[in-house]
């Protein structure tokens, strides 16, 4: 930069040049300044563009250029496509021209594409918020929903519209306009036009046509912090003993809740080797349906963390110690007190990965069998502890093909008898 200023200053009177530098605080005049602020390391620098131009003249491939610069090959390909010199009609790449193209594209503020193109804006609005029509072609207005500048709540009327998602709109444009490159926009640009104030392209109330109905975007930091705070790497399923996966040694359990009407629930525990099933009675707490829940208090539906912990402890401590090796659960909040459960019941708790029910396949299968007695959509709180125990007995008395047609109760008894014989032999 200093050499450029020196060359320019050679044709300017010394006094004038001194005034320029003095006014600018020792910096070159604004007319000779860069057209944009220096770019961060995320973007290609002028030195890198010079290296690209030199290597391309030498016939180096894009992959080799990317390797030498430590960049992705797609970055080099995009750079050659977007910022090449086109005055001669070709795509000859020059570093100075490419730098000028990049700095011009980086200038802000820049008018949104939807604000510049009326045809594109009309297309997006019609697919996003257009009127629903019957097969006859007559418009069907749907319920009247007033705009309240906030998200619609659950169990409330929604505005009826075409309701194409921004992703669907962006993906359909090349199909409807294969030869018109001006009719292109990304789904992210549509979301920006809806959520970001000042973009000035789409009306804010059109957010009601989105599936979620959000008027504000969910910050990524909030979604990252939404994970279960009671989870840690050492209690995930990949840390579970290998003997649990092999199903050779009994004592490893899988657990879950089956839910019914009105947030009623029954807990299920299934032993992986013998398929022996234990059911947890989770009665509703006093005041359910009549009193408001106390903030940060226990869920009155009866399957909060404390209630589930106590129910598992009461049930599993009745088993011999060799049958209390581990318990695998999903990442439900009802197991937030797993550390206390480990102390009270003497069983180690492990958690499955998110959205991975197959990691508790035995329990999922058993829950399906239990729906014969506790159908979905029914109130499970009407069943008392004795009734639930009777269902568990019936399930444990069924012969199972995977056990060579033995019942889970017989398989468990056989293990306990063999364990007693081994202990007596060892003592003797």
GROMACS .gro file of C-alpha atoms in nm:
model
  428
    1UNK     CA    1   0.000   0.000   0.000
    2UNK     CA    2   0.285   0.236   0.081
    3UNK     CA    3   0.441   0.184  -0.264
    4UNK     CA    4   0.108   0.259  -0.430
    5UNK     CA    5   0.069   0.581  -0.232
    6UNK     CA    6   0.428   0.679  -0.311
    7UNK     CA    7   0.368   0.629  -0.680
    8UNK     CA    8   0.050   0.834  -0.664
    9UNK     CA    9   0.220   1.104  -0.459
   10UNK     CA   10   0.489   1.146  -0.727
   11UNK     CA   11   0.237   1.324  -0.948
   12UNK     CA   12   0.091   1.542  -0.672
   13UNK     CA   13   0.241   1.862  -0.529
   14UNK     CA   14   0.425   1.801  -0.202
   15UNK     CA   15   0.217   2.055  -0.007
   16UNK     CA   16  -0.107   1.904  -0.128
   17UNK     CA   17   0.014   1.552  -0.048
   18UNK     CA   18   0.116   1.662   0.301
   19UNK     CA   19  -0.227   1.814   0.363
   20UNK     CA   20  -0.393   1.491   0.249
   21UNK     CA   21  -0.189   1.276   0.482
   22UNK     CA   22  -0.229   1.523   0.771
   23UNK     CA   23  -0.609   1.534   0.731
   24UNK     CA   24  -0.626   1.158   0.718
   25UNK     CA   25  -0.417   1.119   1.032
   26UNK     CA   26  -0.122   0.968   0.849
   27UNK     CA   27  -0.344   0.747   0.630
   28UNK     CA   28  -0.379   0.766   0.252
   29UNK     CA   29  -0.664   0.974   0.110
   30UNK     CA   30  -1.009   0.820   0.113
   31UNK     CA   31  -1.023   0.820  -0.267
   32UNK     CA   32  -0.732   0.575  -0.268
   33UNK     CA   33  -0.859   0.359   0.020
   34UNK     CA   34  -0.981   0.002  -0.019
   35UNK     CA   35  -1.339  -0.038  -0.139
   36UNK     CA   36  -1.422  -0.267   0.155
   37UNK     CA   37  -1.282  -0.345   0.497
   38UNK     CA   38  -1.016  -0.619   0.510
   39UNK     CA   39  -1.173  -0.962   0.501
   40UNK     CA   40  -1.124  -1.217   0.776
   41UNK     CA   41  -0.932  -1.542   0.734
   42UNK     CA   42  -1.258  -1.711   0.644
   43UNK     CA   43  -1.237  -1.551   0.298
   44UNK     CA   44  -0.968  -1.563   0.033
   45UNK     CA   45  -0.704  -1.292   0.059
   46UNK     CA   46  -0.541  -1.102  -0.228
   47UNK     CA   47  -0.221  -1.300  -0.177
   48UNK     CA   48  -0.415  -1.626  -0.211
   49UNK     CA   49  -0.581  -1.499  -0.527
   50UNK     CA   50  -0.240  -1.416  -0.674
   51UNK     CA   51  -0.130  -1.772  -0.594
   52UNK     CA   52  -0.443  -1.912  -0.760
   53UNK     CA   53  -0.381  -1.709  -1.075
   54UNK     CA   54  -0.017  -1.819  -1.090
   55UNK     CA   55  -0.096  -2.187  -1.039
   56UNK     CA   56  -0.379  -2.185  -1.293
   57UNK     CA   57  -0.151  -2.033  -1.557
   58UNK     CA   58   0.087  -2.321  -1.491
   59UNK     CA   59  -0.196  -2.567  -1.561
   60UNK     CA   60  -0.242  -2.684  -1.201
   61UNK     CA   61  -0.573  -2.855  -1.129
   62UNK     CA   62  -0.826  -2.704  -0.888
   63UNK     CA   63  -0.775  -2.992  -0.644
   64UNK     CA   64  -0.400  -2.932  -0.638
   65UNK     CA   65  -0.449  -2.556  -0.597
   66UNK     CA   66  -0.681  -2.622  -0.303
   67UNK     CA   67  -0.429  -2.860  -0.147
   68UNK     CA   68  -0.144  -2.609  -0.171
   69UNK     CA   69  -0.354  -2.327  -0.026
   70UNK     CA   70  -0.512  -2.541   0.245
   71UNK     CA   71  -0.862  -2.466   0.116
   72UNK     CA   72  -1.153  -2.679   0.001
   73UNK     CA   73  -1.166  -2.760  -0.369
   74UNK     CA   74  -1.521  -2.619  -0.379
   75UNK     CA   75  -1.384  -2.284  -0.257
   76UNK     CA   76  -1.140  -2.267  -0.548
   77UNK     CA   77  -1.406  -2.377  -0.798
   78UNK     CA   78  -1.648  -2.112  -0.671
   79UNK     CA   79  -1.377  -1.845  -0.681
   80UNK     CA   80  -1.289  -1.922  -1.043
   81UNK     CA   81  -1.654  -1.923  -1.143
   82UNK     CA   82  -1.763  -1.606  -0.964
   83UNK     CA   83  -1.467  -1.372  -0.979
   84UNK     CA   84  -1.303  -1.447  -1.314
   85UNK     CA   85  -1.235  -1.161  -1.558
   86UNK     CA   86  -1.497  -1.154  -1.833
   87UNK     CA   87  -1.406  -0.843  -2.035
   88UNK     CA   88  -1.260  -1.053  -2.314
   89UNK     CA   89  -1.559  -1.283  -2.312
   90UNK     CA   90  -1.367  -1.570  -2.151
   91UNK     CA   91  -1.312  -1.678  -1.792
   92UNK     CA   92  -0.950  -1.580  -1.760
   93UNK     CA   93  -0.864  -1.543  -1.393
   94UNK     CA   94  -0.675  -1.233  -1.275
   95UNK     CA   95  -0.604  -1.167  -0.910
   96UNK     CA   96  -0.669  -0.791  -0.919
   97UNK     CA   97  -1.002  -0.832  -1.100
   98UNK     CA   98  -1.107  -1.115  -0.870
   99UNK     CA   99  -1.026  -0.904  -0.564
  100UNK     CA  100  -1.235  -0.619  -0.703
  101UNK     CA  101  -1.529  -0.852  -0.767
  102UNK     CA  102  -1.506  -0.995  -0.415
  103UNK     CA  103  -1.486  -0.655  -0.244
  104UNK     CA  104  -1.779  -0.524  -0.446
  105UNK     CA  105  -1.991  -0.823  -0.351
  106UNK     CA  106  -1.898  -0.777   0.015
  107UNK     CA  107  -2.023  -0.419   0.037
  108UNK     CA  108  -2.304  -0.364   0.285
  109UNK     CA  109  -2.583  -0.272   0.314
  110UNK     CA  110  -2.712  -0.459   0.010
  111UNK     CA  111  -3.073  -0.466  -0.103
  112UNK     CA  112  -3.242  -0.801  -0.062
  113UNK     CA  113  -3.316  -1.000  -0.376
  114UNK     CA  114  -3.686  -1.023  -0.295
  115UNK     CA  115  -3.700  -0.644  -0.267
  116UNK     CA  116  -3.532  -0.601  -0.609
  117UNK     CA  117  -3.747  -0.851  -0.800
  118UNK     CA  118  -4.123  -0.798  -0.794
  119UNK     CA  119  -4.190  -1.118  -0.992
  120UNK     CA  120  -3.986  -1.330  -0.750
  121UNK     CA  121  -4.150  -1.167  -0.449
  122UNK     CA  122  -4.498  -1.233  -0.591
  123UNK     CA  123  -4.411  -1.598  -0.657
  124UNK     CA  124  -4.284  -1.648  -0.300
  125UNK     CA  125  -4.585  -1.477  -0.141
  126UNK     CA  126  -4.837  -1.677  -0.347
  127UNK     CA  127  -4.678  -2.009  -0.249
  128UNK     CA  128  -4.627  -1.909   0.109
  129UNK     CA  129  -4.956  -1.732   0.185
  130UNK     CA  130  -5.183  -1.796  -0.113
  131UNK     CA  131  -5.550  -1.878  -0.062
  132UNK     CA  132  -5.653  -2.242  -0.028
  133UNK     CA  133  -5.895  -2.344  -0.305
  134UNK     CA  134  -6.137  -2.634  -0.334
  135UNK     CA  135  -6.120  -2.885  -0.624
  136UNK     CA  136  -6.384  -2.675  -0.796
  137UNK     CA  137  -6.155  -2.374  -0.785
  138UNK     CA  138  -6.354  -2.181  -0.527
  139UNK     CA  139  -6.149  -2.020  -0.247
  140UNK     CA  140  -6.183  -2.168   0.100
  141UNK     CA  141  -6.096  -1.896   0.353
  142UNK     CA  142  -6.082  -2.115   0.662
  143UNK     CA  143  -6.115  -1.973   1.015
  144UNK     CA  144  -6.065  -1.605   1.079
  145UNK     CA  145  -5.736  -1.561   1.265
  146UNK     CA  146  -5.621  -1.216   1.370
  147UNK     CA  147  -5.253  -1.125   1.359
  148UNK     CA  148  -5.124  -1.074   1.712
  149UNK     CA  149  -4.754  -1.035   1.637
  150UNK     CA  150  -4.669  -1.359   1.815
  151UNK     CA  151  -4.674  -1.730   1.761
  152UNK     CA  152  -5.005  -1.909   1.751
  153UNK     CA  153  -5.048  -2.136   2.050
  154UNK     CA  154  -5.141  -2.504   2.062
  155UNK     CA  155  -5.504  -2.601   2.010
  156UNK     CA  156  -5.583  -2.272   1.839
  157UNK     CA  157  -5.703  -2.191   1.492
  158UNK     CA  158  -5.433  -2.137   1.232
  159UNK     CA  159  -5.445  -1.927   0.920
  160UNK     CA  160  -5.524  -2.138   0.614
  161UNK     CA  161  -5.280  -2.080   0.329
  162UNK     CA  162  -5.084  -2.271   0.067
  163UNK     CA  163  -4.812  -2.283   0.331
  164UNK     CA  164  -4.526  -2.403   0.116
  165UNK     CA  165  -4.211  -2.410   0.322
  166UNK     CA  166  -3.923  -2.182   0.213
  167UNK     CA  167  -3.730  -2.496   0.122
  168UNK     CA  168  -4.012  -2.614  -0.105
  169UNK     CA  169  -4.037  -2.272  -0.269
  170UNK     CA  170  -3.663  -2.253  -0.335
  171UNK     CA  171  -3.657  -2.607  -0.472
  172UNK     CA  172  -3.956  -2.553  -0.702
  173UNK     CA  173  -3.826  -2.236  -0.872
  174UNK     CA  174  -3.582  -2.419  -1.109
  175UNK     CA  175  -3.868  -2.651  -1.208
  176UNK     CA  176  -4.109  -2.369  -1.293
  177UNK     CA  177  -3.843  -2.138  -1.443
  178UNK     CA  178  -3.567  -2.361  -1.583
  179UNK     CA  179  -3.433  -2.090  -1.818
  180UNK     CA  180  -3.477  -1.782  -1.600
  181UNK     CA  181  -3.179  -1.745  -1.367
  182UNK     CA  182  -3.331  -1.435  -1.208
  183UNK     CA  183  -3.603  -1.653  -1.054
  184UNK     CA  184  -3.376  -1.815  -0.800
  185UNK     CA  185  -3.356  -1.769  -0.426
  186UNK     CA  186  -3.239  -1.978  -0.133
  187UNK     CA  187  -3.462  -2.087   0.151
  188UNK     CA  188  -3.235  -1.898   0.390
  189UNK     CA  189  -3.301  -1.570   0.207
  190UNK     CA  190  -3.676  -1.625   0.246
  191UNK     CA  191  -3.637  -1.689   0.617
  192UNK     CA  192  -3.423  -1.375   0.645
  193UNK     CA  193  -3.693  -1.171   0.471
  194UNK     CA  194  -3.952  -1.300   0.720
  195UNK     CA  195  -3.757  -1.284   1.044
  196UNK     CA  196  -3.503  -1.001   1.006
  197UNK     CA  197  -3.632  -0.648   1.050
  198UNK     CA  198  -3.521  -0.406   0.781
  199UNK     CA  199  -3.498  -0.658   0.497
  200UNK     CA  200  -3.815  -0.497   0.367
  201UNK     CA  201  -3.931  -0.770   0.130
  202UNK     CA  202  -4.202  -0.983   0.295
  203UNK     CA  203  -4.466  -0.875   0.542
  204UNK     CA  204  -4.399  -0.988   0.898
  205UNK     CA  205  -4.747  -1.136   0.939
  206UNK     CA  206  -4.663  -1.396   0.674
  207UNK     CA  207  -4.476  -1.585   0.946
  208UNK     CA  208  -4.822  -1.713   1.047
  209UNK     CA  209  -4.813  -1.923   0.728
  210UNK     CA  210  -4.505  -2.113   0.844
  211UNK     CA  211  -4.563  -2.450   1.003
  212UNK     CA  212  -4.425  -2.335   1.339
  213UNK     CA  213  -4.581  -1.989   1.324
  214UNK     CA  214  -4.278  -1.837   1.493
  215UNK     CA  215  -4.232  -1.462   1.455
  216UNK     CA  216  -3.876  -1.481   1.586
  217UNK     CA  217  -3.604  -1.720   1.492
  218UNK     CA  218  -3.487  -1.968   1.751
  219UNK     CA  219  -3.128  -1.874   1.844
  220UNK     CA  220  -2.879  -2.152   1.788
  221UNK     CA  221  -2.733  -2.094   2.133
  222UNK     CA  222  -3.071  -2.175   2.285
  223UNK     CA  223  -3.106  -2.500   2.093
  224UNK     CA  224  -2.752  -2.603   2.188
  225UNK     CA  225  -2.828  -2.541   2.554
  226UNK     CA  226  -3.148  -2.739   2.542
  227UNK     CA  227  -2.977  -3.071   2.608
  228UNK     CA  228  -3.037  -3.269   2.922
  229UNK     CA  229  -2.814  -3.128   3.194
  230UNK     CA  230  -2.815  -3.457   3.385
  231UNK     CA  231  -2.637  -3.639   3.101
  232UNK     CA  232  -2.263  -3.687   3.077
  233UNK     CA  233  -2.043  -3.896   2.842
  234UNK     CA  234  -1.962  -4.159   3.102
  235UNK     CA  235  -2.328  -4.264   3.141
  236UNK     CA  236  -2.413  -4.297   2.772
  237UNK     CA  237  -2.498  -4.635   2.623
  238UNK     CA  238  -2.158  -4.676   2.455
  239UNK     CA  239  -2.009  -4.701   2.805
  240UNK     CA  240  -2.240  -4.986   2.906
  241UNK     CA  241  -2.059  -5.316   2.982
  242UNK     CA  242  -2.019  -5.552   2.689
  243UNK     CA  243  -2.197  -5.827   2.882
  244UNK     CA  244  -2.518  -5.623   2.861
  245UNK     CA  245  -2.507  -5.622   2.482
  246UNK     CA  246  -2.430  -5.994   2.468
  247UNK     CA  247  -2.740  -6.087   2.673
  248UNK     CA  248  -2.540  -6.369   2.833
  249UNK     CA  249  -2.545  -6.248   3.194
  250UNK     CA  250  -2.889  -6.153   3.336
  251UNK     CA  251  -2.931  -5.841   3.545
  252UNK     CA  252  -2.924  -5.573   3.274
  253UNK     CA  253  -3.258  -5.394   3.238
  254UNK     CA  254  -3.425  -5.158   2.992
  255UNK     CA  255  -3.685  -4.909   3.107
  256UNK     CA  256  -3.941  -4.663   2.975
  257UNK     CA  257  -4.282  -4.511   3.037
  258UNK     CA  258  -4.601  -4.593   2.848
  259UNK     CA  259  -4.830  -4.291   2.844
  260UNK     CA  260  -5.206  -4.268   2.841
  261UNK     CA  261  -5.485  -4.013   2.844
  262UNK     CA  262  -5.437  -3.707   3.062
  263UNK     CA  263  -5.063  -3.762   3.101
  264UNK     CA  264  -5.120  -4.085   3.293
  265UNK     CA  265  -4.831  -4.330   3.285
  266UNK     CA  266  -4.704  -4.676   3.382
  267UNK     CA  267  -4.334  -4.754   3.412
  268UNK     CA  268  -4.188  -5.064   3.249
  269UNK     CA  269  -3.867  -5.254   3.329
  270UNK     CA  270  -3.758  -5.548   3.112
  271UNK     CA  271  -3.460  -5.775   3.177
  272UNK     CA  272  -3.262  -5.814   2.855
  273UNK     CA  273  -3.167  -6.183   2.886
  274UNK     CA  274  -3.484  -6.344   3.024
  275UNK     CA  275  -3.739  -6.078   2.909
  276UNK     CA  276  -3.874  -6.074   3.264
  277UNK     CA  277  -4.098  -5.768   3.305
  278UNK     CA  278  -4.166  -5.543   3.605
  279UNK     CA  279  -4.432  -5.272   3.596
  280UNK     CA  280  -4.417  -4.952   3.801
  281UNK     CA  281  -4.732  -4.808   3.953
  282UNK     CA  282  -4.721  -4.429   3.910
  283UNK     CA  283  -5.038  -4.288   4.066
  284UNK     CA  284  -5.132  -3.925   4.021
  285UNK     CA  285  -5.050  -3.690   4.303
  286UNK     CA  286  -5.309  -3.514   4.517
  287UNK     CA  287  -5.454  -3.209   4.349
  288UNK     CA  288  -5.408  -3.329   3.991
  289UNK     CA  289  -5.672  -3.171   3.770
  290UNK     CA  290  -5.789  -2.938   4.047
  291UNK     CA  291  -5.486  -2.740   4.159
  292UNK     CA  292  -5.226  -2.552   3.958
  293UNK     CA  293  -4.884  -2.705   3.969
  294UNK     CA  294  -4.636  -2.528   4.194
  295UNK     CA  295  -4.353  -2.370   3.997
  296UNK     CA  296  -4.048  -2.600   4.001
  297UNK     CA  297  -4.254  -2.847   4.200
  298UNK     CA  298  -4.315  -3.216   4.119
  299UNK     CA  299  -4.545  -3.298   3.824
  300UNK     CA  300  -4.889  -3.380   3.961
  301UNK     CA  301  -4.940  -3.639   3.686
  302UNK     CA  302  -4.724  -3.874   3.892
  303UNK     CA  303  -4.431  -3.952   3.663
  304UNK     CA  304  -4.182  -3.683   3.759
  305UNK     CA  305  -3.819  -3.757   3.838
  306UNK     CA  306  -3.876  -3.819   4.210
  307UNK     CA  307  -4.181  -4.039   4.157
  308UNK     CA  308  -4.006  -4.255   3.895
  309UNK     CA  309  -3.694  -4.282   4.110
  310UNK     CA  310  -3.892  -4.398   4.413
  311UNK     CA  311  -4.098  -4.645   4.208
  312UNK     CA  312  -3.789  -4.804   4.052
  313UNK     CA  313  -3.617  -4.824   4.390
  314UNK     CA  314  -3.918  -4.991   4.559
  315UNK     CA  315  -3.944  -5.246   4.280
  316UNK     CA  316  -3.586  -5.332   4.198
  317UNK     CA  317  -3.455  -5.365   4.554
  318UNK     CA  318  -3.675  -5.673   4.592
  319UNK     CA  319  -3.445  -5.851   4.342
  320UNK     CA  320  -3.120  -6.027   4.431
  321UNK     CA  321  -2.809  -5.816   4.396
  322UNK     CA  322  -2.684  -6.012   4.094
  323UNK     CA  323  -2.995  -5.901   3.905
  324UNK     CA  324  -2.923  -5.529   3.961
  325UNK     CA  325  -2.634  -5.469   3.722
  326UNK     CA  326  -2.751  -5.187   3.493
  327UNK     CA  327  -3.055  -5.000   3.366
  328UNK     CA  328  -3.080  -4.844   3.019
  329UNK     CA  329  -3.331  -4.562   2.966
  330UNK     CA  330  -3.403  -4.303   2.701
  331UNK     CA  331  -3.323  -3.937   2.761
  332UNK     CA  332  -3.650  -3.852   2.927
  333UNK     CA  333  -3.654  -3.595   3.206
  334UNK     CA  334  -3.814  -3.853   3.439
  335UNK     CA  335  -3.466  -3.999   3.492
  336UNK     CA  336  -3.306  -3.672   3.602
  337UNK     CA  337  -3.235  -3.824   3.945
  338UNK     CA  338  -3.043  -4.123   3.813
  339UNK     CA  339  -2.749  -4.049   4.045
  340UNK     CA  340  -2.970  -4.085   4.353
  341UNK     CA  341  -3.123  -4.398   4.200
  342UNK     CA  342  -2.779  -4.554   4.169
  343UNK     CA  343  -2.722  -4.496   4.540
  344UNK     CA  344  -3.066  -4.611   4.660
  345UNK     CA  345  -3.113  -4.913   4.432
  346UNK     CA  346  -2.752  -5.007   4.359
  347UNK     CA  347  -2.805  -5.013   3.983
  348UNK     CA  348  -2.597  -4.824   3.727
  349UNK     CA  349  -2.802  -4.616   3.480
  350UNK     CA  350  -2.710  -4.562   3.115
  351UNK     CA  351  -2.886  -4.347   2.856
  352UNK     CA  352  -2.957  -4.413   2.489
  353UNK     CA  353  -2.865  -4.174   2.211
  354UNK     CA  354  -3.136  -3.926   2.105
  355UNK     CA  355  -3.407  -4.065   1.877
  356UNK     CA  356  -3.265  -4.419   1.895
  357UNK     CA  357  -3.542  -4.646   2.031
  358UNK     CA  358  -3.376  -4.952   1.875
  359UNK     CA  359  -3.109  -4.926   2.145
  360UNK     CA  360  -3.385  -5.039   2.383
  361UNK     CA  361  -3.540  -5.288   2.145
  362UNK     CA  362  -3.645  -5.538   2.413
  363UNK     CA  363  -3.830  -5.269   2.604
  364UNK     CA  364  -3.997  -5.132   2.291
  365UNK     CA  365  -4.121  -5.479   2.201
  366UNK     CA  366  -4.255  -5.534   2.552
  367UNK     CA  367  -4.434  -5.198   2.547
  368UNK     CA  368  -4.610  -5.311   2.231
  369UNK     CA  369  -4.727  -5.630   2.405
  370UNK     CA  370  -4.850  -5.426   2.701
  371UNK     CA  371  -5.076  -5.220   2.476
  372UNK     CA  372  -5.304  -5.527   2.466
  373UNK     CA  373  -5.389  -5.443   2.826
  374UNK     CA  374  -5.325  -5.066   2.825
  375UNK     CA  375  -5.439  -4.932   2.485
  376UNK     CA  376  -5.323  -4.594   2.363
  377UNK     CA  377  -5.560  -4.309   2.437
  378UNK     CA  378  -5.698  -4.465   2.756
  379UNK     CA  379  -5.661  -4.340   3.111
  380UNK     CA  380  -5.390  -4.552   3.276
  381UNK     CA  381  -5.443  -4.395   3.620
  382UNK     CA  382  -5.755  -4.608   3.677
  383UNK     CA  383  -5.538  -4.919   3.719
  384UNK     CA  384  -5.420  -4.991   4.071
  385UNK     CA  385  -5.097  -5.154   4.181
  386UNK     CA  386  -5.257  -5.498   4.209
  387UNK     CA  387  -5.399  -5.481   3.857
  388UNK     CA  388  -5.064  -5.374   3.714
  389UNK     CA  389  -4.887  -5.658   3.899
  390UNK     CA  390  -5.141  -5.905   3.756
  391UNK     CA  391  -5.063  -5.790   3.402
  392UNK     CA  392  -4.690  -5.831   3.468
  393UNK     CA  393  -4.752  -6.184   3.593
  394UNK     CA  394  -4.954  -6.268   3.283
  395UNK     CA  395  -4.676  -6.138   3.058
  396UNK     CA  396  -4.407  -6.329   3.249
  397UNK     CA  397  -4.610  -6.649   3.216
  398UNK     CA  398  -4.625  -6.642   2.836
  399UNK     CA  399  -4.385  -6.878   2.654
  400UNK     CA  400  -4.141  -6.689   2.433
  401UNK     CA  401  -3.991  -6.814   2.112
  402UNK     CA  402  -3.662  -6.637   2.183
  403UNK     CA  403  -3.637  -6.840   2.507
  404UNK     CA  404  -3.701  -7.175   2.333
  405UNK     CA  405  -4.065  -7.151   2.443
  406UNK     CA  406  -3.982  -7.108   2.808
  407UNK     CA  407  -4.157  -6.834   2.998
  408UNK     CA  408  -3.962  -6.533   3.129
  409UNK     CA  409  -4.040  -6.646   3.484
  410UNK     CA  410  -3.898  -6.993   3.416
  411UNK     CA  411  -3.586  -6.849   3.253
  412UNK     CA  412  -3.525  -6.622   3.551
  413UNK     CA  413  -3.582  -6.905   3.802
  414UNK     CA  414  -3.337  -7.125   3.611
  415UNK     CA  415  -3.071  -6.855   3.632
  416UNK     CA  416  -3.126  -6.802   4.005
  417UNK     CA  417  -3.107  -7.177   4.074
  418UNK     CA  418  -2.783  -7.212   3.878
  419UNK     CA  419  -2.640  -6.906   4.054
  420UNK     CA  420  -2.723  -7.061   4.395
  421UNK     CA  421  -2.558  -7.390   4.298
  422UNK     CA  422  -2.245  -7.210   4.185
  423UNK     CA  423  -2.230  -7.013   4.509
  424UNK     CA  424  -2.275  -7.327   4.722
  425UNK     CA  425  -2.008  -7.510   4.522
  426UNK     CA  426  -1.768  -7.220   4.562
  427UNK     CA  427  -1.831  -7.202   4.937
  428UNK     CA  428  -1.783  -7.576   4.975
   0.00000   0.00000   0.00000
